[in-house]
Each structure stands twice: as C-alpha cells, then as structure tokens.
PDB file of C-alpha atoms in Angstrom:
ATOM      1  CA  MET A  21     -33.203 -17.739 -13.652  1.00 87.00           C
ATOM      2  CA  PRO A  22     -31.467 -19.225 -10.781  1.00 93.00           C
ATOM      3  CA  TYR A  23     -31.460 -22.823 -10.230  1.00 95.00           C
ATOM      4  CA  PHE A  24     -31.486 -25.177  -7.329  1.00 97.00           C
ATOM      5  CA  PRO A  25     -28.345 -26.038  -6.216  1.00 96.00           C
ATOM      6  CA  GLN A  26     -26.519 -29.679  -6.006  1.00 96.00           C
ATOM      7  CA  LEU A  27     -25.483 -30.693  -2.891  1.00 96.00           C
ATOM      8  CA  LEU A  28     -21.597 -31.484  -2.588  1.00 95.00           C
ATOM      9  CA  SER A  29     -22.482 -35.470  -3.646  1.00 94.00           C
ATOM     10  CA  GLY A  30     -23.677 -34.009  -6.915  1.00 94.00           C
ATOM     11  CA  SER A  31     -27.343 -34.857  -6.108  1.00 94.00           C
ATOM     12  CA  VAL A  32     -30.016 -32.471  -5.542  1.00 94.00           C
ATOM     13  CA  ALA A  33     -31.824 -34.688  -2.679  1.00 95.00           C
ATOM     14  CA  GLN A  34     -31.460 -37.222  -0.188  1.00 95.00           C
ATOM     15  CA  PHE A  35     -33.730 -40.145   0.908  1.00 91.00           C
ATOM     16  CA  PRO A  36     -36.585 -40.035   1.993  1.00 90.00           C
ATOM     17  CA  LEU A  37     -37.791 -38.191  -0.781  1.00 90.00           C
ATOM     18  CA  ALA A  38     -41.674 -37.550  -1.324  1.00 93.00           C
ATOM     19  CA  ARG A  39     -43.134 -36.425  -4.820  1.00 92.00           C
ATOM     20  CA  TRP A  40     -46.954 -36.229  -5.331  1.00 91.00           C
ATOM     21  CA  THR A  41     -49.423 -34.606  -7.922  1.00 85.00           C
ATOM     22  CA  MET A  42     -52.409 -32.603  -6.878  1.00 81.00           C
ATOM     23  CA  THR A  43     -55.268 -32.286  -9.478  1.00 79.00           C
ATOM     24  CA  ARG A  44     -58.568 -30.346  -9.597  1.00 77.00           C
ATOM     25  CA  THR A  45     -61.982 -31.148 -10.943  1.00 81.00           C
ATOM     26  CA  ILE A  46     -64.815 -28.558 -11.379  1.00 82.00           C
ATOM     27  CA  ASN A  47     -68.221 -29.644 -10.661  1.00 84.00           C
ATOM     28  CA  GLY A  48     -71.120 -27.996 -12.073  1.00 84.00           C
ATOM     29  CA  GLU A  49     -74.923 -28.836 -12.460  1.00 80.00           C
ATOM     30  CA  THR A  50     -77.088 -27.375 -15.626  1.00 79.00           C
ATOM     31  CA  ILE A  51     -80.594 -26.045 -15.431  1.00 81.00           C
ATOM     32  CA  ALA A  52     -81.547 -29.529 -16.140  1.00 80.00           C
ATOM     33  CA  ARG A  53     -79.832 -30.931 -13.225  1.00 80.00           C
ATOM     34  CA  GLU A  54     -77.606 -32.646 -14.926  1.00 83.00           C
ATOM     35  CA  ARG A  55     -74.092 -32.924 -13.139  1.00 84.00           C
ATOM     36  CA  THR A  56     -70.772 -31.936 -14.999  1.00 81.00           C
ATOM     37  CA  ALA A  57     -67.229 -32.794 -13.943  1.00 82.00           C
ATOM     38  CA  THR A  58     -64.148 -31.306 -15.777  1.00 79.00           C
ATOM     39  CA  ALA A  59     -60.593 -31.493 -15.016  1.00 76.00           C
ATOM     40  CA  ASP A  60     -59.201 -27.996 -14.396  1.00 72.00           C
ATOM     41  CA  THR A  61     -55.721 -28.187 -16.107  1.00 68.00           C
ATOM     42  CA  ALA A  62     -54.673 -24.762 -14.301  1.00 69.00           C
ATOM     43  CA  GLY A  63     -55.010 -26.274 -11.135  1.00 69.00           C
ATOM     44  CA  ARG A  64     -52.680 -29.470 -11.625  1.00 77.00           C
ATOM     45  CA  ARG A  65     -49.460 -29.047  -9.091  1.00 87.00           C
ATOM     46  CA  THR A  66     -46.252 -31.225  -8.659  1.00 92.00           C
ATOM     47  CA  ARG A  67     -45.054 -30.935  -4.941  1.00 95.00           C
ATOM     48  CA  TRP A  68     -41.769 -32.475  -3.667  1.00 96.00           C
ATOM     49  CA  GLN A  69     -40.685 -32.720  -0.185  1.00 97.00           C
ATOM     50  CA  LEU A  70     -36.864 -32.793   0.579  1.00 97.00           C
ATOM     51  CA  LEU A  71     -35.486 -33.947   4.035  1.00 96.00           C
ATOM     52  CA  LEU A  72     -32.273 -33.000   3.965  1.00 97.00           C
ATOM     53  CA  SER A  73     -29.592 -33.345   6.561  1.00 97.00           C
ATOM     54  CA  GLY A  74     -25.896 -33.619   7.209  1.00 97.00           C
ATOM     55  CA  LEU A  75     -25.435 -30.577   4.961  1.00 97.00           C
ATOM     56  CA  THR A  76     -22.187 -28.623   5.152  1.00 97.00           C
ATOM     57  CA  ALA A  77     -22.111 -24.914   5.919  1.00 97.00           C
ATOM     58  CA  GLU A  78     -21.427 -24.401   2.021  1.00 97.00           C
ATOM     59  CA  GLU A  79     -24.365 -26.320   0.980  1.00 97.00           C
ATOM     60  CA  ARG A  80     -26.767 -24.832   3.480  1.00 97.00           C
ATOM     61  CA  ASN A  81     -25.680 -21.190   2.089  1.00 97.00           C
ATOM     62  CA  ALA A  82     -26.255 -22.058  -1.073  1.00 97.00           C
ATOM     63  CA  ILE A  83     -30.031 -23.112  -0.367  1.00 98.00           C
ATOM     64  CA  GLU A  84     -30.464 -19.946   1.724  1.00 97.00           C
ATOM     65  CA  THR A  85     -28.927 -17.574  -0.915  1.00 97.00           C
ATOM     66  CA  LEU A  86     -31.560 -19.293  -3.344  1.00 98.00           C
ATOM     67  CA  PHE A  87     -34.460 -18.695  -1.000  1.00 98.00           C
ATOM     68  CA  ARG A  88     -33.512 -14.937  -0.329  1.00 97.00           C
ATOM     69  CA  THR A  89     -32.898 -14.450  -4.168  1.00 97.00           C
ATOM     70  CA  CYS A  90     -36.528 -15.968  -4.672  1.00 97.00           C
ATOM     71  CA  GLU A  91     -37.831 -14.131  -1.865  1.00 96.00           C
ATOM     72  CA  GLY A  92     -39.331 -16.819  -0.555  1.00 95.00           C
ATOM     73  CA  ARG A  93     -42.571 -18.026  -2.595  1.00 95.00           C
ATOM     74  CA  LEU A  94     -42.179 -15.040  -4.743  1.00 96.00           C
ATOM     75  CA  ARG A  95     -40.070 -15.823  -7.611  1.00 96.00           C
ATOM     76  CA  PRO A  96     -39.633 -19.191  -9.944  1.00 96.00           C
ATOM     77  CA  PHE A  97     -36.214 -21.394 -10.102  1.00 96.00           C
ATOM     78  CA  VAL A  98     -35.321 -24.195 -12.003  1.00 95.00           C
ATOM     79  CA  PHE A  99     -35.526 -27.479 -10.554  1.00 96.00           C
ATOM     80  CA  ALA A 100     -34.487 -30.854 -11.647  1.00 96.00           C
ATOM     81  CA  ASP A 101     -36.579 -33.601 -10.543  1.00 95.00           C
ATOM     82  CA  PRO A 102     -34.640 -36.125  -8.513  1.00 94.00           C
ATOM     83  CA  SER A 103     -37.080 -38.761  -9.137  1.00 90.00           C
ATOM     84  CA  GLY A 104     -37.582 -38.056 -12.810  1.00 91.00           C
ATOM     85  CA  ASN A 105     -35.904 -38.125 -16.388  1.00 95.00           C
ATOM     86  CA  LEU A 106     -34.881 -34.704 -17.558  1.00 95.00           C
ATOM     87  CA  LEU A 107     -35.091 -35.722 -21.469  1.00 95.00           C
ATOM     88  CA  ALA A 108     -38.230 -35.273 -23.258  1.00 94.00           C
ATOM     89  CA  ASN A 109     -39.591 -37.512 -25.675  1.00 93.00           C
ATOM     90  CA  HIS A 110     -36.837 -40.222 -24.348  1.00 93.00           C
ATOM     91  CA  LEU A 111     -38.309 -42.932 -26.353  1.00 93.00           C
ATOM     92  CA  ASP A 112     -38.708 -41.435 -29.858  1.00 94.00           C
ATOM     93  CA  LEU A 113     -34.799 -40.133 -30.900  1.00 95.00           C
ATOM     94  CA  SER A 114     -36.042 -39.634 -34.268  1.00 92.00           C
ATOM     95  CA  SER A 115     -38.620 -36.588 -33.115  1.00 92.00           C
ATOM     96  CA  SER A 116     -38.502 -33.129 -31.509  1.00 93.00           C
ATOM     97  CA  PRO A 117     -37.211 -31.996 -29.593  1.00 94.00           C
ATOM     98  CA  TRP A 118     -34.477 -34.507 -30.487  1.00 96.00           C
ATOM     99  CA  GLN A 119     -32.540 -33.372 -33.462  1.00 96.00           C
ATOM    100  CA  SER A 120     -31.292 -36.107 -35.856  1.00 96.00           C
ATOM    101  CA  ASP A 121     -28.399 -35.745 -38.480  1.00 96.00           C
ATOM    102  CA  PRO A 122     -30.348 -36.646 -42.106  1.00 96.00           C
ATOM    103  CA  GLN A 123     -27.858 -39.573 -42.519  1.00 97.00           C
ATOM    104  CA  LEU A 124     -29.591 -41.899 -39.773  1.00 97.00           C
ATOM    105  CA  GLN A 125     -32.456 -43.551 -40.777  1.00 97.00           C
ATOM    106  CA  TRP A 126     -34.950 -44.963 -38.122  1.00 97.00           C
ATOM    107  CA  VAL A 127     -37.282 -47.819 -37.276  1.00 97.00           C
ATOM    108  CA  SER A 128     -39.476 -47.682 -34.506  1.00 96.00           C
ATOM    109  CA  ASP A 129     -41.414 -50.383 -32.298  1.00 96.00           C
ATOM    110  CA  LEU A 130     -38.643 -52.985 -32.131  1.00 97.00           C
ATOM    111  CA  PRO A 131     -38.060 -55.272 -28.889  1.00 96.00           C
ATOM    112  CA  ASP A 132     -36.527 -53.405 -26.115  1.00 96.00           C
ATOM    113  CA  ALA A 133     -34.452 -53.971 -23.047  1.00 95.00           C
ATOM    114  CA  ALA A 134     -37.682 -53.804 -20.787  1.00 93.00           C
ATOM    115  CA  GLY A 135     -39.384 -56.666 -22.621  1.00 93.00           C
ATOM    116  CA  GLY A 136     -41.932 -53.975 -24.390  1.00 94.00           C
ATOM    117  CA  THR A 137     -41.635 -52.945 -28.240  1.00 95.00           C
ATOM    118  CA  SER A 138     -40.535 -49.328 -27.802  1.00 95.00           C
ATOM    119  CA  ALA A 139     -36.735 -49.893 -28.911  1.00 97.00           C
ATOM    120  CA  LEU A 140     -35.631 -47.645 -32.449  1.00 97.00           C
ATOM    121  CA  GLN A 141     -33.149 -49.029 -34.896  1.00 97.00           C
ATOM    122  CA  ALA A 142     -30.894 -46.056 -35.834  1.00 97.00           C
ATOM    123  CA  THR A 143     -28.679 -46.951 -39.481  1.00 97.00           C
ATOM    124  CA  ASN A 144     -26.258 -44.544 -40.464  1.00 97.00           C
ATOM    125  CA  THR A 145     -26.219 -44.509 -44.193  1.00 96.00           C
ATOM    126  CA  GLY A 146     -23.183 -42.111 -44.221  1.00 95.00           C
ATOM    127  CA  SER A 147     -19.770 -42.711 -43.914  1.00 94.00           C
ATOM    128  CA  ILE A 148     -19.164 -40.301 -41.126  1.00 95.00           C
ATOM    129  CA  ALA A 149     -20.610 -40.406 -37.530  1.00 95.00           C
ATOM    130  CA  GLY A 150     -24.204 -39.009 -37.185  1.00 96.00           C
ATOM    131  CA  SER A 151     -25.917 -37.959 -34.180  1.00 97.00           C
ATOM    132  CA  CYS A 152     -29.355 -37.624 -32.507  1.00 97.00           C
ATOM    133  CA  ARG A 153     -29.123 -34.987 -29.413  1.00 97.00           C
ATOM    134  CA  GLN A 154     -31.451 -32.908 -27.204  1.00 96.00           C
ATOM    135  CA  ALA A 155     -30.836 -29.638 -25.588  1.00 95.00           C
ATOM    136  CA  ILE A 156     -31.599 -29.464 -21.720  1.00 93.00           C
ATOM    137  CA  ASP A 157     -31.511 -26.294 -19.954  1.00 92.00           C
ATOM    138  CA  VAL A 158     -29.047 -27.148 -17.289  1.00 92.00           C
ATOM    139  CA  PRO A 159     -26.046 -25.362 -16.151  1.00 90.00           C
ATOM    140  CA  GLY A 160     -22.664 -26.731 -16.926  1.00 91.00           C
ATOM    141  CA  GLU A 161     -21.592 -27.159 -13.240  1.00 91.00           C
ATOM    142  CA  TYR A 162     -24.594 -29.768 -12.850  1.00 93.00           C
ATOM    143  CA  VAL A 163     -23.265 -33.056 -12.461  1.00 95.00           C
ATOM    144  CA  CYS A 164     -25.522 -35.200 -14.961  1.00 96.00           C
ATOM    145  CA  SER A 165     -25.209 -38.694 -15.725  1.00 97.00           C
ATOM    146  CA  PHE A 166     -26.745 -39.563 -19.572  1.00 97.00           C
ATOM    147  CA  SER A 167     -27.666 -43.351 -20.428  1.00 97.00           C
ATOM    148  CA  VAL A 168     -29.232 -45.261 -22.885  1.00 98.00           C
ATOM    149  CA  TYR A 169     -29.645 -49.267 -23.839  1.00 98.00           C
ATOM    150  CA  ALA A 170     -27.988 -50.109 -27.011  1.00 98.00           C
ATOM    151  CA  ARG A 171     -27.237 -53.630 -28.941  1.00 97.00           C
ATOM    152  CA  SER A 172     -26.203 -54.004 -32.516  1.00 96.00           C
ATOM    153  CA  THR A 173     -26.099 -57.388 -34.286  1.00 90.00           C
ATOM    154  CA  ALA A 174     -22.677 -56.396 -35.509  1.00 90.00           C
ATOM    155  CA  SER A 175     -19.793 -55.437 -33.265  1.00 87.00           C
ATOM    156  CA  SER A 176     -19.908 -51.705 -33.208  1.00 92.00           C
ATOM    157  CA  SER A 177     -19.350 -48.791 -30.916  1.00 94.00           C
ATOM    158  CA  LEU A 178     -21.363 -45.687 -29.465  1.00 96.00           C
ATOM    159  CA  THR A 179     -19.999 -42.370 -28.412  1.00 97.00           C
ATOM    160  CA  LEU A 180     -22.189 -40.661 -25.486  1.00 98.00           C
ATOM    161  CA  SER A 181     -21.511 -36.749 -25.352  1.00 97.00           C
ATOM    162  CA  ARG A 182     -22.524 -33.701 -23.333  1.00 96.00           C
ATOM    163  CA  SER A 183     -21.629 -30.012 -25.099  1.00 94.00           C
ATOM    164  CA  GLY A 184     -22.302 -26.538 -24.065  1.00 91.00           C
ATOM    165  CA  GLY A 185     -20.872 -23.476 -25.610  1.00 86.00           C
ATOM    166  CA  THR A 186     -17.166 -24.431 -26.706  1.00 88.00           C
ATOM    167  CA  ASN A 187     -17.037 -27.264 -24.171  1.00 92.00           C
ATOM    168  CA  THR A 188     -17.644 -30.946 -25.082  1.00 94.00           C
ATOM    169  CA  ASP A 189     -16.979 -34.378 -22.978  1.00 95.00           C
ATOM    170  CA  SER A 190     -17.682 -37.684 -24.510  1.00 96.00           C
ATOM    171  CA  ARG A 191     -16.820 -41.291 -24.112  1.00 97.00           C
ATOM    172  CA  VAL A 192     -16.831 -44.185 -26.531  1.00 97.00           C
ATOM    173  CA  TYR A 193     -18.426 -47.593 -25.618  1.00 97.00           C
ATOM    174  CA  PRO A 194     -18.545 -50.861 -27.214  1.00 96.00           C
ATOM    175  CA  VAL A 195     -21.798 -52.379 -28.400  1.00 97.00           C
ATOM    176  CA  GLY A 196     -22.370 -56.085 -28.642  1.00 95.00           C
ATOM    177  CA  GLN A 197     -25.517 -58.327 -29.402  1.00 95.00           C
ATOM    178  CA  ASP A 198     -26.786 -58.249 -26.245  1.00 96.00           C
ATOM    179  CA  TRP A 199     -28.692 -55.153 -24.500  1.00 97.00           C
ATOM    180  CA  ARG A 200     -26.037 -52.990 -22.285  1.00 96.00           C
ATOM    181  CA  ARG A 201     -26.706 -49.823 -20.321  1.00 97.00           C
ATOM    182  CA  LEU A 202     -24.258 -47.380 -21.439  1.00 97.00           C
ATOM    183  CA  ALA A 203     -23.883 -44.651 -18.802  1.00 96.00           C
ATOM    184  CA  PHE A 204     -22.039 -41.356 -19.165  1.00 94.00           C
ATOM    185  CA  SER A 205     -21.389 -38.914 -16.228  1.00 96.00           C
ATOM    186  CA  SER A 206     -20.038 -35.496 -16.860  1.00 95.00           C
ATOM    187  CA  LYS A 207     -19.629 -32.159 -15.620  1.00 93.00           C
ATOM    188  CA  LEU A 208     -18.571 -28.738 -17.683  1.00 92.00           C
ATOM    189  CA  PRO A 209     -17.597 -25.216 -16.801  1.00 87.00           C
ATOM    190  CA  ALA A 210     -19.904 -23.415 -15.051  1.00 76.00           C
ATOM    191  CA  SER A 211     -20.780 -21.010 -17.413  1.00 71.00           C
ATOM    192  CA  THR A 212     -22.079 -23.110 -19.721  1.00 71.00           C
ATOM    193  CA  GLY A 213     -25.573 -23.906 -20.253  1.00 72.00           C
ATOM    194  CA  PRO A 214     -27.871 -25.089 -21.944  1.00 89.00           C
ATOM    195  CA  CYS A 215     -25.980 -28.181 -22.304  1.00 94.00           C
ATOM    196  CA  ALA A 216     -26.728 -30.720 -25.457  1.00 95.00           C
ATOM    197  CA  PHE A 217     -26.843 -34.595 -24.645  1.00 97.00           C
ATOM    198  CA  ALA A 218     -25.966 -36.692 -28.080  1.00 98.00           C
ATOM    199  CA  ILE A 219     -25.563 -40.456 -29.420  1.00 98.00           C
ATOM    200  CA  HIS A 220     -22.982 -40.704 -32.057  1.00 97.00           C
ATOM    201  CA  VAL A 221     -23.548 -43.460 -34.568  1.00 97.00           C
ATOM    202  CA  PRO A 222     -20.427 -44.264 -36.488  1.00 96.00           C
ATOM    203  CA  GLY A 223     -20.444 -44.545 -40.069  1.00 95.00           C
ATOM    204  CA  THR A 224     -22.252 -47.143 -41.754  1.00 95.00           C
ATOM    205  CA  ALA A 225     -23.152 -48.621 -38.641  1.00 96.00           C
ATOM    206  CA  THR A 226     -26.821 -50.157 -37.494  1.00 96.00           C
ATOM    207  CA  VAL A 227     -27.672 -49.982 -33.558  1.00 97.00           C
ATOM    208  CA  GLU A 228     -30.860 -50.293 -31.844  1.00 97.00           C
ATOM    209  CA  LEU A 229     -31.375 -47.980 -28.686  1.00 98.00           C
ATOM    210  CA  PHE A 230     -33.757 -47.737 -25.834  1.00 97.00           C
ATOM    211  CA  GLY A 231     -34.573 -45.847 -22.655  1.00 96.00           C
ATOM    212  CA  ALA A 232     -32.266 -42.521 -23.292  1.00 97.00           C
ATOM    213  CA  GLN A 233     -32.340 -41.012 -19.709  1.00 97.00           C
ATOM    214  CA  VAL A 234     -30.458 -37.801 -18.029  1.00 97.00           C
ATOM    215  CA  ASP A 235     -30.223 -37.727 -13.899  1.00 96.00           C
ATOM    216  CA  ALA A 236     -29.365 -34.668 -12.258  1.00 95.00           C
ATOM    217  CA  GLN A 237     -26.783 -36.847 -10.271  1.00 95.00           C
ATOM    218  CA  PRO A 238     -23.347 -38.729 -10.782  1.00 96.00           C
ATOM    219  CA  PHE A 239     -24.574 -42.004 -11.494  1.00 95.00           C
ATOM    220  CA  PRO A 240     -28.135 -43.183 -13.548  1.00 95.00           C
ATOM    221  CA  SER A 241     -31.078 -44.038 -11.487  1.00 94.00           C
ATOM    222  CA  ILE A 242     -33.274 -47.213 -12.637  1.00 92.00           C
ATOM    223  CA  TYR A 243     -34.634 -46.684 -16.100  1.00 92.00           C
ATOM    224  CA  ARG A 244     -38.013 -45.062 -15.430  1.00 84.00           C
ATOM    225  CA  ARG A 245     -40.496 -44.864 -18.289  1.00 80.00           C
ATOM    226  CA  SER A 246     -42.473 -41.940 -18.201  1.00 75.00           C
ATOM    227  CA  ASP A 247     -44.299 -39.576 -20.974  1.00 75.00           C
ATOM    228  CA  ALA A 248     -43.030 -37.018 -23.393  1.00 79.00           C
ATOM    229  CA  HIS A 249     -42.627 -34.407 -20.948  1.00 86.00           C
ATOM    230  CA  SER A 250     -39.068 -33.491 -19.321  1.00 91.00           C
ATOM    231  CA  ARG A 251     -38.842 -33.700 -15.489  1.00 93.00           C
ATOM    232  CA  LEU A 252     -36.813 -30.483 -15.829  1.00 94.00           C
ATOM    233  CA  TYR A 253     -39.520 -27.889 -14.092  1.00 94.00           C
ATOM    234  CA  SER A 254     -38.245 -24.149 -15.443  1.00 92.00           C
ATOM    235  CA  HIS A 255     -40.765 -22.333 -12.902  1.00 93.00           C
ATOM    236  CA  ALA A 256     -40.751 -24.154  -9.395  1.00 96.00           C
ATOM    237  CA  TYR A 257     -41.152 -22.278  -6.262  1.00 97.00           C
ATOM    238  CA  PHE A 258     -40.631 -22.729  -2.699  1.00 97.00           C
ATOM    239  CA  ALA A 259     -43.956 -23.812  -0.870  1.00 96.00           C
ATOM    240  CA  GLN A 260     -43.154 -22.142   2.317  1.00 96.00           C
ATOM    241  CA  ASP A 261     -42.484 -18.914   3.934  1.00 94.00           C
ATOM    242  CA  SER A 262     -39.401 -19.642   6.202  1.00 95.00           C
ATOM    243  CA  LEU A 263     -36.332 -21.964   6.253  1.00 95.00           C
ATOM    244  CA  ASP A 264     -36.030 -23.980   9.932  1.00 95.00           C
ATOM    245  CA  ILE A 265     -32.495 -24.951   9.609  1.00 96.00           C
ATOM    246  CA  VAL A 266     -31.174 -27.209  12.579  1.00 97.00           C
ATOM    247  CA  ALA A 267     -27.782 -26.937  13.560  1.00 96.00           C
ATOM    248  CA  ASP A 268     -26.885 -30.844  14.555  1.00 95.00           C
ATOM    249  CA  GLY A 269     -23.336 -30.329  14.839  1.00 94.00           C
ATOM    250  CA  VAL A 270     -19.927 -28.891  13.649  1.00 94.00           C
ATOM    251  CA  ASP A 271     -20.763 -28.068  10.105  1.00 94.00           C
ATOM    252  CA  SER A 272     -23.597 -30.241  10.171  1.00 97.00           C
ATOM    253  CA  PHE A 273     -27.290 -29.107   9.107  1.00 97.00           C
ATOM    254  CA  SER A 274     -30.722 -30.318   8.502  1.00 97.00           C
ATOM    255  CA  LEU A 275     -33.593 -28.736   7.162  1.00 96.00           C
ATOM    256  CA  GLN A 276     -37.337 -29.650   5.226  1.00 97.00           C
ATOM    257  CA  LEU A 277     -37.795 -28.273   1.744  1.00 97.00           C
ATOM    258  CA  LEU A 278     -41.335 -28.011   0.253  1.00 97.00           C
ATOM    259  CA  ILE A 279     -40.944 -27.256  -3.681  1.00 97.00           C
ATOM    260  CA  GLU A 280     -44.131 -26.890  -5.937  1.00 96.00           C
ATOM    261  CA  SER A 281     -44.564 -26.631  -9.911  1.00 94.00           C
ATOM    262  CA  ARG A 282     -47.900 -25.882 -11.825  1.00 84.00           C
ATOM    263  CA  GLU A 283     -46.056 -26.928 -14.705  1.00 75.00           C
ATOM    264  CA  GLU A 284     -47.478 -29.787 -17.006  1.00 66.00           C
ATOM    265  CA  SER A 285     -45.730 -33.263 -15.678  1.00 56.00           C
TER     266      SER A 285
END
C-alpha cells in the first residue's frame, strides 16, 4: 500500500488546513405513518483539504507519483491525519492495541495534566525495565514525534523508543513530581515498517502517565484528546480527478488536494 509522502519539512500538510466529517441519515415512514431516522454508518466520510505552496520539484513529483500510482480516485493509500493522534486508545495504555509487559501493574482514573481524571499509574514490580508499546503502520522514513505526559512521586526516569525490524531509536528522560511532557522525534531507515512506539519504565519504579500521542511531524502538536480510534487511515482516496499544479517560481509550486476516507474516525 503506498503512503502519502511527507514534505521536506517532515509534515504532511501546511496551514491553512481543513478537515470535516460528513454523515448521512436514512429517513423512512412506516405504514402507520410513523417517521424513522437511522444513522447510515456506511455513508460516513472524513475529508481533508490541503493547500500546499512553496513545494520543491521533489515534493511535487512525490505527490504526482502517488496520484498516478493510485490512478486518481481509483486506488487507496495510507494517510496520516495531520490534525489527529496516530495512536489508538491513547488514554488506556494497559489495554489493546497496546501490549504491556506482565511486570507492569496499572491503576487508572487518576488526576491528569489536563485537569481531568484520565491518568494511569504504572508500577514495575520487576527488577528490569518493563514496557508498553503499540505498533503503527507507518514507514521508517516518516518523521514522527512521540510524546507523553509523565510524573513520579520519587525521582525516576522514563525511556521512549521507536523500533522497526532490527532498527531502534530511543531517548531517556528524567521524571519528577510535576507533570512534564516528554517528546521524542525519530526517523528510521526507509525499509522499516510498521513501527512500534514504546514507553519503558525502569525496574521497581512507579510513574504516572497521560496523553500519549504520535504526530506525523518532527515536533508534537498540542495534546488532542480523542476517542479510541487511530487517525492513521489505511484506505484514503483522492477526491479529485486531476492535479492542478501552479508554478509560482523557480522550484516553487502550489496545488490543492482533496483526500477522503470512509473509515471510522
């Protein structure tokens, strides 16, 4: 499956960016003239409008190549929502699709960094580091920012990592009594994918965690609370029949893209 290319900046979009969800309702009437209204889940669509400018010839060619590969609207590609969290179930690191090592014990519904009660406490009952991780179908060449809020009543540390195949990149952060957002930017060899993003808790340590997030860009966006669904769309389509590319100058191009998905969001 092809992927929508990142720009040389490491992002997949520029501002202004528009995203909207379209829903459909089926209205009916019974023999007794009672009206009914039912949500048509098959008619739900998410659409993005990307206005891209200042593109280099390399960036323009990458988008054109994807458009030709997909034959316009015909074939799907993978699209990372630039306004969404690529992690699924990001508030409950103890349940699927997260995979948690057995020595990690979890306590939920604790005060969080946003003023709510969605934080989790992870206690490592073992003597070696334990981790929770989630695999995301992004290629290694994608620049991604992995972030999470963390704190600990005792001075501790936390390791964030990204791995794929035999390749791993990681970083160690100190954790104190106050909430701190840890952010880790990484990129792996192009042939790597999918990638697993993991949080490693040292042996015998206890930490509180909240708001895990993966952005398809070099730096984390503001924390966005979302539902259990990942904003990585594996069956996105172009919603246009042609690319109207404007040459604004030497090695500078602009175009508008419409992308659509019928996946649950």
